[in-house]
mmCIF file of C-alpha atoms and ligand atoms in Angstrom:
data_model
loop_
_atom_site.group_PDB
_atom_site.id
_atom_site.type_symbol
_atom_site.label_atom_id
_atom_site.label_comp_id
_atom_site.label_asym_id
_atom_site.label_seq_id
_atom_site.Cartn_x
_atom_site.Cartn_y
_atom_site.Cartn_z
ATOM 1 C CA MET A 20 0.000 0.000 0.000
ATOM 2 C CA GLU A 21 1.242 3.442 -0.776
ATOM 3 C CA GLU A 22 0.846 6.523 1.296
ATOM 4 C CA ASN A 23 -1.877 7.839 -0.961
ATOM 5 C CA SER A 24 -4.046 4.823 -0.684
ATOM 6 C CA LEU A 25 -3.420 4.660 3.058
ATOM 7 C CA ASN A 26 -4.642 8.252 3.318
ATOM 8 C CA THR A 27 -7.733 7.410 1.353
ATOM 9 C CA ALA A 28 -8.456 4.372 3.466
ATOM 10 C CA ALA A 29 -8.009 6.421 6.656
ATOM 11 C CA ALA A 30 -10.359 9.132 5.415
ATOM 12 C CA ALA A 31 -12.983 6.534 4.544
ATOM 13 C CA LEU A 32 -12.659 4.991 7.996
ATOM 14 C CA ARG A 33 -13.050 8.337 9.644
ATOM 15 C CA HIS A 34 -16.397 8.774 7.896
ATOM 16 C CA GLN A 35 -17.516 5.364 9.081
ATOM 17 C CA VAL A 36 -16.491 6.171 12.651
ATOM 18 C CA GLU A 37 -18.350 9.460 12.520
ATOM 19 C CA ALA A 38 -21.466 7.839 11.130
ATOM 20 C CA ALA A 39 -21.603 4.883 13.538
ATOM 21 C CA SER A 40 -24.520 4.994 15.956
ATOM 22 C CA LEU A 41 -23.738 4.243 19.584
ATOM 23 C CA ASP A 42 -27.004 4.083 21.468
ATOM 24 C CA SER A 43 -26.848 0.792 23.305
ATOM 25 C CA ALA A 44 -24.357 -1.467 25.027
ATOM 26 C CA GLU A 45 -24.482 -3.838 22.029
ATOM 27 C CA GLU A 46 -23.659 -1.062 19.568
ATOM 28 C CA LEU A 47 -20.768 0.037 21.762
ATOM 29 C CA GLU A 48 -19.282 -3.414 21.767
ATOM 30 C CA HIS A 49 -19.827 -3.851 18.067
ATOM 31 C CA PHE A 50 -18.071 -0.536 17.363
ATOM 32 C CA ARG A 51 -15.163 -1.439 19.603
ATOM 33 C CA ILE A 52 -14.571 -4.747 17.842
ATOM 34 C CA ARG A 53 -15.142 -3.374 14.354
ATOM 35 C CA PHE A 54 -12.749 -0.438 14.564
ATOM 36 C CA LEU A 55 -10.478 -0.961 17.525
ATOM 37 C CA GLY A 56 -10.364 -4.761 17.955
ATOM 38 C CA GLN A 57 -6.875 -6.017 18.840
ATOM 39 C CA LYS A 58 -6.570 -8.252 15.807
ATOM 40 C CA ASN A 59 -9.030 -7.383 13.090
ATOM 41 C CA GLY A 60 -10.206 -3.913 14.005
ATOM 42 C CA ARG A 61 -10.228 -1.769 10.864
ATOM 43 C CA ILE A 62 -8.013 0.911 12.370
ATOM 44 C CA THR A 63 -5.719 -1.675 13.902
ATOM 45 C CA ARG A 64 -5.303 -3.333 10.523
ATOM 46 C CA LEU A 65 -4.278 -0.115 8.801
ATOM 47 C CA PHE A 66 -1.401 0.276 11.274
ATOM 48 C CA LYS A 67 0.027 -2.969 9.949
ATOM 49 C CA HIS A 68 0.646 -1.368 6.556
ATOM 50 C CA ILE A 69 3.003 1.273 7.895
ATOM 51 C CA PRO A 70 6.169 -0.877 7.738
ATOM 52 C CA GLN A 71 5.602 -1.376 4.003
ATOM 53 C CA LEU A 72 5.729 2.356 3.269
ATOM 54 C CA PRO A 73 8.939 4.073 2.189
ATOM 55 C CA PRO A 74 10.746 5.135 5.405
ATOM 56 C CA LYS A 75 10.213 8.876 4.977
ATOM 57 C CA GLU A 76 6.465 8.484 4.712
ATOM 58 C CA ARG A 77 6.029 6.328 7.810
ATOM 59 C CA ARG A 78 6.012 9.179 10.302
ATOM 60 C CA ASP A 79 3.137 11.082 8.722
ATOM 61 C CA ALA A 80 1.157 7.931 8.207
ATOM 62 C CA GLY A 81 1.666 6.954 11.862
ATOM 63 C CA ARG A 82 0.506 10.358 13.039
ATOM 64 C CA LEU A 83 -2.582 10.191 10.850
ATOM 65 C CA LEU A 84 -3.573 6.762 12.113
ATOM 66 C CA ASN A 85 -2.937 7.684 15.745
ATOM 67 C CA GLU A 86 -5.279 10.622 15.366
ATOM 68 C CA LEU A 87 -7.910 8.417 13.868
ATOM 69 C CA ARG A 88 -7.590 5.896 16.686
ATOM 70 C CA THR A 89 -7.786 8.597 19.362
ATOM 71 C CA PHE A 90 -10.878 9.993 17.697
ATOM 72 C CA ALA A 91 -12.582 6.576 17.664
ATOM 73 C CA ARG A 92 -11.683 5.900 21.290
ATOM 74 C CA ALA A 93 -12.978 9.271 22.428
ATOM 75 C CA LYS A 94 -16.240 8.709 20.657
ATOM 76 C CA LEU A 95 -16.554 5.286 22.269
ATOM 77 C CA GLU A 96 -15.828 6.606 25.787
ATOM 78 C CA ALA A 97 -18.250 9.517 25.471
ATOM 79 C CA ALA A 98 -20.982 7.185 24.299
ATOM 80 C CA ARG A 99 -20.190 4.676 27.034
ATOM 81 C CA THR A 100 -20.774 7.258 29.768
ATOM 82 C CA SER A 101 -24.136 8.337 28.446
ATOM 83 C CA VAL A 102 -25.295 4.794 27.694
ATOM 84 C CA THR A 103 -24.441 3.608 31.253
ATOM 85 C CA THR A 104 -26.093 6.629 32.806
ATOM 86 C CA GLU A 105 -29.227 6.089 30.744
ATOM 87 C CA GLU A 106 -29.356 2.393 31.532
ATOM 88 C CA ALA A 107 -28.921 3.158 35.227
ATOM 89 C CA ALA A 108 -31.717 5.702 35.024
ATOM 90 C CA VAL A 109 -33.957 3.016 33.578
ATOM 91 C CA GLN A 110 -33.174 0.924 36.675
ATOM 92 C CA GLY A 111 -33.953 3.860 38.942
ATOM 93 C CA LEU A 112 -30.351 4.853 39.661
ATOM 94 C CA ASP A 113 -29.118 8.380 39.153
ATOM 95 C CA LEU A 114 -25.382 8.299 38.580
ATOM 96 C CA THR A 115 -25.210 12.076 38.436
ATOM 97 C CA LEU A 116 -26.069 12.386 42.157
ATOM 98 C CA PRO A 117 -23.126 13.509 44.305
ATOM 99 C CA GLY A 118 -21.364 10.754 46.302
ATOM 100 C CA ARG A 119 -22.193 10.044 49.921
ATOM 101 C CA SER A 120 -20.007 12.106 52.185
ATOM 102 C CA ASN A 121 -20.555 10.140 55.405
ATOM 103 C CA GLN A 122 -18.463 7.167 54.341
ATOM 104 C CA TRP A 123 -15.818 6.644 57.015
ATOM 105 C CA PRO A 124 -12.413 5.623 55.773
ATOM 106 C CA GLY A 125 -11.835 3.751 59.085
ATOM 107 C CA SER A 126 -8.617 3.687 61.043
ATOM 108 C CA ARG A 127 -6.487 1.262 62.991
ATOM 109 C CA HIS A 128 -7.461 0.608 66.604
ATOM 110 C CA PRO A 129 -5.212 2.483 69.081
ATOM 111 C CA ILE A 130 -3.982 -0.871 70.475
ATOM 112 C CA THR A 131 -2.936 -1.938 66.988
ATOM 113 C CA GLN A 132 -1.190 1.398 66.488
ATOM 114 C CA ALA A 133 0.662 1.187 69.816
ATOM 115 C CA LEU A 134 1.648 -2.417 69.130
ATOM 116 C CA ALA A 135 2.983 -1.486 65.703
ATOM 117 C CA ALA A 136 5.048 1.341 67.235
ATOM 118 C CA ILE A 137 6.459 -0.973 69.938
ATOM 119 C CA LYS A 138 7.349 -3.667 67.432
ATOM 120 C CA ASP A 139 8.957 -1.134 65.159
ATOM 121 C CA ILE A 140 11.308 0.088 67.901
ATOM 122 C CA PHE A 141 12.426 -3.418 68.887
ATOM 123 C CA ILE A 142 12.825 -4.548 65.299
ATOM 124 C CA ARG A 143 15.170 -1.601 64.778
ATOM 125 C CA MET A 144 17.114 -2.816 67.834
ATOM 126 C CA GLY A 145 17.616 -6.174 66.126
ATOM 127 C CA PHE A 146 14.864 -8.242 67.753
ATOM 128 C CA ALA A 147 13.061 -10.986 65.811
ATOM 129 C CA VAL A 148 9.297 -11.464 66.254
ATOM 130 C CA ALA A 149 7.875 -14.768 67.557
ATOM 131 C CA GLU A 150 4.384 -15.930 68.420
ATOM 132 C CA GLY A 151 2.749 -18.593 70.565
ATOM 133 C CA PRO A 152 -0.750 -19.979 71.208
ATOM 134 C CA GLU A 153 -3.302 -18.164 73.370
ATOM 135 C CA ILE A 154 -4.594 -21.484 74.717
ATOM 136 C CA GLU A 155 -1.657 -22.778 76.693
ATOM 137 C CA ASP A 156 -0.896 -25.761 78.914
ATOM 138 C CA ASP A 157 0.113 -25.600 82.530
ATOM 139 C CA TRP A 158 3.687 -26.674 81.858
ATOM 140 C CA HIS A 159 4.496 -23.849 79.411
ATOM 141 C CA ASN A 160 2.522 -21.181 81.279
ATOM 142 C CA PHE A 161 3.736 -22.022 84.796
ATOM 143 C CA THR A 162 5.875 -25.075 85.536
ATOM 144 C CA ALA A 163 8.692 -24.516 83.028
ATOM 145 C CA LEU A 164 8.770 -20.871 84.181
ATOM 146 C CA ASN A 165 9.742 -22.023 87.655
ATOM 147 C CA PHE A 166 6.332 -21.739 89.296
ATOM 148 C CA PRO A 167 6.387 -24.838 91.533
ATOM 149 C CA VAL A 168 3.037 -26.647 91.582
ATOM 150 C CA ASP A 169 1.915 -25.357 94.968
ATOM 151 C CA HIS A 170 3.681 -22.009 94.860
ATOM 152 C CA PRO A 171 1.528 -19.003 95.833
ATOM 153 C CA ALA A 172 2.962 -17.030 92.867
ATOM 154 C CA ARG A 173 0.433 -18.925 90.739
ATOM 155 C CA ASP A 174 -2.311 -16.994 92.510
ATOM 156 C CA MET A 175 -0.975 -13.718 91.109
ATOM 157 C CA GLN A 176 -2.127 -14.912 87.696
ATOM 158 C CA ASP A 177 -5.508 -16.604 87.962
ATOM 159 C CA THR A 178 -7.132 -17.164 84.602
ATOM 160 C CA LEU A 179 -9.881 -18.980 82.727
ATOM 161 C CA PHE A 180 -9.272 -22.716 82.592
ATOM 162 C CA VAL A 181 -10.272 -24.640 79.510
ATOM 163 C CA GLU A 182 -9.558 -27.920 81.269
ATOM 164 C CA ALA A 183 -9.230 -28.146 85.038
ATOM 165 C CA SER A 184 -5.737 -28.679 86.308
ATOM 166 C CA ASP A 185 -4.856 -31.516 88.589
ATOM 167 C CA GLN A 186 -3.156 -29.680 91.466
ATOM 168 C CA GLY A 187 -1.652 -27.251 89.045
ATOM 169 C CA THR A 188 -0.453 -29.800 86.511
ATOM 170 C CA GLY A 189 -1.885 -30.928 83.189
ATOM 171 C CA GLY A 190 -4.426 -28.100 82.940
ATOM 172 C CA VAL A 191 -5.221 -26.181 79.764
ATOM 173 C CA MET A 192 -5.926 -22.454 80.072
ATOM 174 C CA LEU A 193 -6.006 -19.091 78.414
ATOM 175 C CA ARG A 194 -2.407 -17.960 78.872
ATOM 176 C CA THR A 195 -1.865 -15.426 81.634
ATOM 177 C CA HIS A 196 1.215 -13.878 80.025
ATOM 178 C CA THR A 197 3.377 -14.110 76.917
ATOM 179 C CA SER A 198 6.264 -15.665 78.886
ATOM 180 C CA PRO A 199 5.409 -19.228 77.684
ATOM 181 C CA VAL A 200 6.659 -18.070 74.262
ATOM 182 C CA GLN A 201 10.129 -17.828 75.881
ATOM 183 C CA ILE A 202 9.870 -21.546 76.645
ATOM 184 C CA ARG A 203 8.554 -22.495 73.202
ATOM 185 C CA THR A 204 11.234 -20.596 71.279
ATOM 186 C CA MET A 205 14.097 -21.808 73.452
ATOM 187 C CA LEU A 206 12.918 -25.411 73.085
ATOM 188 C CA ALA A 207 12.747 -25.012 69.310
ATOM 189 C CA GLY A 208 16.252 -23.593 68.775
ATOM 190 C CA ASP A 209 19.690 -22.917 70.179
ATOM 191 C CA PRO A 210 21.116 -19.742 71.716
ATOM 192 C CA PRO A 211 21.689 -16.918 71.016
ATOM 193 C CA PHE A 212 18.077 -15.670 71.181
ATOM 194 C CA ARG A 213 16.922 -12.099 70.651
ATOM 195 C CA LEU A 214 13.201 -11.822 70.137
ATOM 196 C CA ILE A 215 9.938 -10.193 71.084
ATOM 197 C CA ALA A 216 6.613 -12.057 71.251
ATOM 198 C CA PRO A 217 3.496 -9.881 71.053
ATOM 199 C CA GLY A 218 0.035 -11.264 71.776
ATOM 200 C CA ARG A 219 -3.156 -11.386 73.795
ATOM 201 C CA VAL A 220 -3.254 -12.624 77.385
ATOM 202 C CA TYR A 221 -6.059 -13.254 79.886
ATOM 203 C CA ARG A 222 -6.468 -12.845 83.621
ATOM 204 C CA ASN A 223 -9.158 -13.176 86.209
ATOM 205 C CA GLU A 224 -8.710 -9.572 87.333
ATOM 206 C CA ALA A 225 -10.877 -7.140 89.203
ATOM 207 C CA ILE A 226 -11.812 -4.803 86.332
ATOM 208 C CA THR A 227 -10.775 -1.188 86.915
ATOM 209 C CA TYR A 228 -9.629 1.826 84.896
ATOM 210 C CA LYS A 229 -6.189 0.170 84.541
ATOM 211 C CA SER A 230 -6.917 -3.593 84.538
ATOM 212 C CA TYR A 231 -9.059 -5.770 82.334
ATOM 213 C CA CYS A 232 -9.625 -9.545 81.932
ATOM 214 C CA LEU A 233 -8.026 -9.436 78.504
ATOM 215 C CA PHE A 234 -5.025 -7.393 77.460
ATOM 216 C CA HIS A 235 -1.938 -7.430 75.265
ATOM 217 C CA GLN A 236 1.690 -7.977 76.109
ATOM 218 C CA VAL A 237 4.984 -7.890 74.298
ATOM 219 C CA GLU A 238 7.452 -10.401 75.698
ATOM 220 C CA GLY A 239 11.160 -9.837 75.185
ATOM 221 C CA LEU A 240 13.930 -12.412 75.497
ATOM 222 C CA VAL A 241 17.678 -12.113 74.974
ATOM 223 C CA VAL A 242 19.926 -15.081 75.761
ATOM 224 C CA ASP A 243 23.604 -15.117 74.873
ATOM 225 C CA THR A 244 27.015 -15.303 76.486
ATOM 226 C CA GLY A 245 27.791 -12.358 78.764
ATOM 227 C CA VAL A 246 24.334 -10.741 78.867
ATOM 228 C CA THR A 247 23.930 -8.573 81.992
ATOM 229 C CA MET A 248 21.319 -6.544 83.819
ATOM 230 C CA ALA A 249 22.969 -3.415 82.390
ATOM 231 C CA ASP A 250 21.948 -4.623 78.916
ATOM 232 C CA LEU A 251 18.391 -5.067 80.149
ATOM 233 C CA LYS A 252 18.172 -1.602 81.660
ATOM 234 C CA HIS A 253 19.804 0.016 78.652
ATOM 235 C CA THR A 254 17.352 -1.661 76.268
ATOM 236 C CA LEU A 255 14.259 -0.813 78.325
ATOM 237 C CA PHE A 256 15.238 2.811 78.877
ATOM 238 C CA GLY A 257 16.135 3.158 75.212
ATOM 239 C CA PHE A 258 12.751 1.743 74.296
ATOM 240 C CA ALA A 259 10.873 4.029 76.700
ATOM 241 C CA ARG A 260 12.588 7.143 75.338
ATOM 242 C CA ALA A 261 11.858 6.116 71.771
ATOM 243 C CA PHE A 262 8.209 5.371 72.571
ATOM 244 C CA PHE A 263 7.284 8.162 75.001
ATOM 245 C CA GLY A 264 9.848 10.809 74.095
ATOM 246 C CA ASP A 265 13.225 11.855 75.526
ATOM 247 C CA ASP A 266 11.752 13.710 78.493
ATOM 248 C CA VAL A 267 9.878 10.678 79.875
ATOM 249 C CA ARG A 268 10.294 10.105 83.655
ATOM 250 C CA LEU A 269 11.136 6.488 84.484
ATOM 251 C CA ARG A 270 11.458 4.438 87.660
ATOM 252 C CA PHE A 271 13.209 1.043 87.678
ATOM 253 C CA ARG A 272 12.040 -0.757 90.801
ATOM 254 C CA PRO A 273 12.889 -4.181 92.345
ATOM 255 C CA SER A 274 10.182 -6.837 92.051
ATOM 256 C CA PHE A 275 9.602 -10.577 92.091
ATOM 257 C CA PHE A 276 8.847 -13.103 89.349
ATOM 258 C CA PRO A 277 9.562 -16.829 89.727
ATOM 259 C CA PHE A 278 11.226 -16.932 86.286
ATOM 260 C CA THR A 279 13.656 -14.025 86.708
ATOM 261 C CA GLU A 280 16.311 -13.289 89.330
ATOM 262 C CA PRO A 281 16.827 -10.482 90.069
ATOM 263 C CA SER A 282 13.556 -8.957 88.894
ATOM 264 C CA ALA A 283 12.475 -5.385 88.311
ATOM 265 C CA GLU A 284 9.495 -3.402 87.096
ATOM 266 C CA LEU A 285 9.518 -0.266 85.034
ATOM 267 C CA ASP A 286 7.169 2.590 85.919
ATOM 268 C CA VAL A 287 6.407 5.618 83.784
ATOM 269 C CA TRP A 288 5.300 8.941 85.255
ATOM 270 C CA TRP A 289 1.754 9.720 84.232
ATOM 271 C CA ALA A 290 1.180 13.471 84.486
ATOM 272 C CA LEU A 291 -2.405 14.219 85.568
ATOM 273 C CA PRO A 292 -3.156 17.908 86.111
ATOM 274 C CA GLU A 293 -6.096 17.271 88.502
ATOM 275 C CA HIS A 294 -4.161 14.764 90.616
ATOM 276 C CA PRO A 295 -3.086 16.085 94.087
ATOM 277 C CA LYS A 296 0.521 15.112 93.340
ATOM 278 C CA GLY A 297 0.315 16.233 89.729
ATOM 279 C CA GLY A 298 0.357 12.652 88.468
ATOM 280 C CA ARG A 299 1.163 9.059 89.403
ATOM 281 C CA TRP A 300 3.509 6.243 88.513
ATOM 282 C CA MET A 301 2.128 3.621 86.134
ATOM 283 C CA GLU A 302 3.750 0.195 85.922
ATOM 284 C CA ILE A 303 4.228 -0.820 82.308
ATOM 285 C CA LEU A 304 6.376 -3.940 82.457
ATOM 286 C CA GLY A 305 7.995 -6.700 84.486
ATOM 287 C CA SER A 306 11.524 -7.835 83.734
ATOM 288 C CA GLY A 307 14.657 -9.476 85.056
ATOM 289 C CA MET A 308 17.520 -11.851 84.414
ATOM 290 C CA VAL A 309 16.275 -15.251 83.207
ATOM 291 C CA HIS A 310 16.295 -17.663 86.172
ATOM 292 C CA PRO A 311 18.791 -20.558 85.799
ATOM 293 C CA ASN A 312 15.949 -23.028 86.473
ATOM 294 C CA VAL A 313 14.161 -21.728 83.354
ATOM 295 C CA LEU A 314 17.279 -22.182 81.207
ATOM 296 C CA GLU A 315 17.668 -25.696 82.603
ATOM 297 C CA ALA A 316 14.019 -26.536 81.865
ATOM 298 C CA VAL A 317 14.640 -25.850 78.154
ATOM 299 C CA GLY A 318 18.090 -27.440 77.972
ATOM 300 C CA VAL A 319 20.197 -24.256 77.831
ATOM 301 C CA ASP A 320 23.376 -24.416 79.944
ATOM 302 C CA PRO A 321 23.087 -21.683 82.633
ATOM 303 C CA GLU A 322 26.842 -21.883 83.281
ATOM 304 C CA ARG A 323 27.498 -20.798 79.735
ATOM 305 C CA TYR A 324 24.553 -18.540 78.899
ATOM 306 C CA THR A 325 22.762 -15.725 80.666
ATOM 307 C CA GLY A 326 19.811 -13.707 79.523
ATOM 308 C CA TYR A 327 17.204 -11.120 80.311
ATOM 309 C CA ALA A 328 13.474 -11.080 79.722
ATOM 310 C CA PHE A 329 10.696 -8.564 79.990
ATOM 311 C CA GLY A 330 6.944 -8.579 79.539
ATOM 312 C CA MET A 331 5.360 -5.255 78.829
ATOM 313 C CA GLY A 332 1.739 -4.357 78.552
ATOM 314 C CA VAL A 333 0.422 -2.648 75.431
ATOM 315 C CA GLU A 334 -2.730 -1.036 76.835
ATOM 316 C CA ARG A 335 -1.000 1.015 79.521
ATOM 317 C CA PRO A 336 1.729 2.433 77.281
ATOM 318 C CA ALA A 337 -1.027 3.211 74.761
ATOM 319 C CA MET A 338 -3.020 5.025 77.483
ATOM 320 C CA LEU A 339 0.019 7.110 78.374
ATOM 321 C CA ARG A 340 0.959 7.834 74.806
ATOM 322 C CA TYR A 341 -2.514 8.781 73.602
ATOM 323 C CA GLY A 342 -3.824 10.285 76.868
ATOM 324 C CA ILE A 343 -6.562 7.694 77.500
ATOM 325 C CA SER A 344 -7.756 7.535 81.098
ATOM 326 C CA ASP A 345 -9.690 4.244 81.212
ATOM 327 C CA ILE A 346 -8.509 0.896 79.818
ATOM 328 C CA ARG A 347 -12.100 -0.273 79.284
ATOM 329 C CA THR A 348 -12.641 2.183 76.445
ATOM 330 C CA PHE A 349 -10.324 0.038 74.282
ATOM 331 C CA TYR A 350 -12.825 -2.822 74.259
ATOM 332 C CA GLU A 351 -16.154 -1.044 74.038
ATOM 333 C CA ASN A 352 -16.018 -0.371 70.310
ATOM 334 C CA ASP A 353 -17.622 3.007 70.812
ATOM 335 C CA LEU A 354 -17.143 4.912 67.575
ATOM 336 C CA ARG A 355 -17.002 8.244 69.405
ATOM 337 C CA PHE A 356 -13.817 6.930 71.040
ATOM 338 C CA LEU A 357 -12.323 5.048 68.074
ATOM 339 C CA ASP A 358 -13.005 7.936 65.713
ATOM 340 C CA GLN A 359 -10.329 9.975 67.468
ATOM 341 C CA PHE A 360 -7.504 7.763 66.230
HETATM 342 N N1 LIG B 7 5.186 -12.377 82.593
HETATM 343 C C1 LIG B 7 5.251 -11.336 83.597
HETATM 344 C C2 LIG B 7 3.841 -10.823 83.867
HETATM 345 O O1 LIG B 7 2.986 -10.959 83.034
HETATM 346 C C3 LIG B 7 6.123 -10.195 83.137
HETATM 347 C C4 LIG B 7 7.558 -10.596 82.980
HETATM 348 C C5 LIG B 7 8.016 -11.099 81.770
HETATM 349 C C6 LIG B 7 8.438 -10.461 84.023
HETATM 350 C C7 LIG B 7 9.362 -11.442 81.625
HETATM 351 C C8 LIG B 7 9.756 -10.830 83.918
HETATM 352 C C9 LIG B 7 10.204 -11.299 82.701
HETATM 353 O O2 LIG B 7 3.555 -10.267 84.915
#
C-alpha cells in the first residue's frame, strides 16, 4: 500500500467512525470490535501497513492513524458514559447524584497502632518477632517458668481454665502472660536468642480503669554469652525514650517473678493535672535476668549462657501515649472513642 491509498483508506474509515450509531451497550461493543479490535479492528489493521511504506512516509502515516484511533476511542468513551447513565436511570439509579459524604475511611485501633510502634522500635534494635498460642498448657505457662506446683505465685495470675488442672499440673488455660513463648522458642532452637513475642493474654482480674480480663503484652527475650542486667536496663530505657519521648520520667524498681532473678518493674510517670501530686507512677512492664531453672528446663546451659526477659503491657503504654484515662474504652467499640484515632 502506498501513502496515498493509506490516506484514502483512513479518510474513509473516519467517515464510518463518525457515522456509527452508539445508542446501546451492544452497539458500543460492536463498534469497539469493528474499529479498535486487537486483531481485526479496521483501524488496527491499517497500522500494519506502515512498515511497508517508504521510510520517509512512515512518520506522517503513523501520526494520521494515531489521530484516527484517538478519535474513535474518544467517541466510544463519550458514548459509554451516556449509555451507562441512561441504563442506570432506567433501573432507577441516578449516577449524576453527588457521592455520599458520610463514608468513614476507618482507622487502625489504638492498640494496633501502639503495638505497631512498639514492634517497630524493637525490630530496629535487632529483635526478631515470635508468636505462641493463646490457649496454653500448665507446663508452658507455669511449671517450666519455675512456678512450683503449689507455689503461691500462681495466685498472682488466675485465669480462665479450659480444662481443670490436677493440682496445678496438666491443665489447659487461656495464657496469663506471653512468657510461655520464651519456653517455646528456646525449646525449638539454640542460643543466642533475641526476640519479642506480642500477643493477647487473659487474667481473672478485678476490672478497673487500669486492669481488664483481657489485654496485650509484648514479651522480650535475649539469651547469649555475657548478657547482663545493664543490657536489660539500657534496652528498656532506650525503648521508653523512643516510645514516650526523651523527656519521659522512668522508675526502675525491684520486684519478684519466679522466672527471673533479680527482677524489676519499670514505671512511667503519668502526668495528671487534677491529681493532688500532679500525676502518678504507672507500671508498664515486668523484667529481670532469666532464672537458671528456666534455662535448665529448656536445655540451655546456665553456666554458659545468661539472659534477660521482659513482659510489657500494650494497653498502659497506649493510654500514656494517647492520653486515655480508662482501659475499658479500648474494648467497648464506641465509635465516638475510636473515631479519634
Ligand atoms: N510475665 C510477667 C507478667 O505478666 C512479666 C515478665 C516477663 C516479668 C518477663 C519478667 C520477665 O507479669
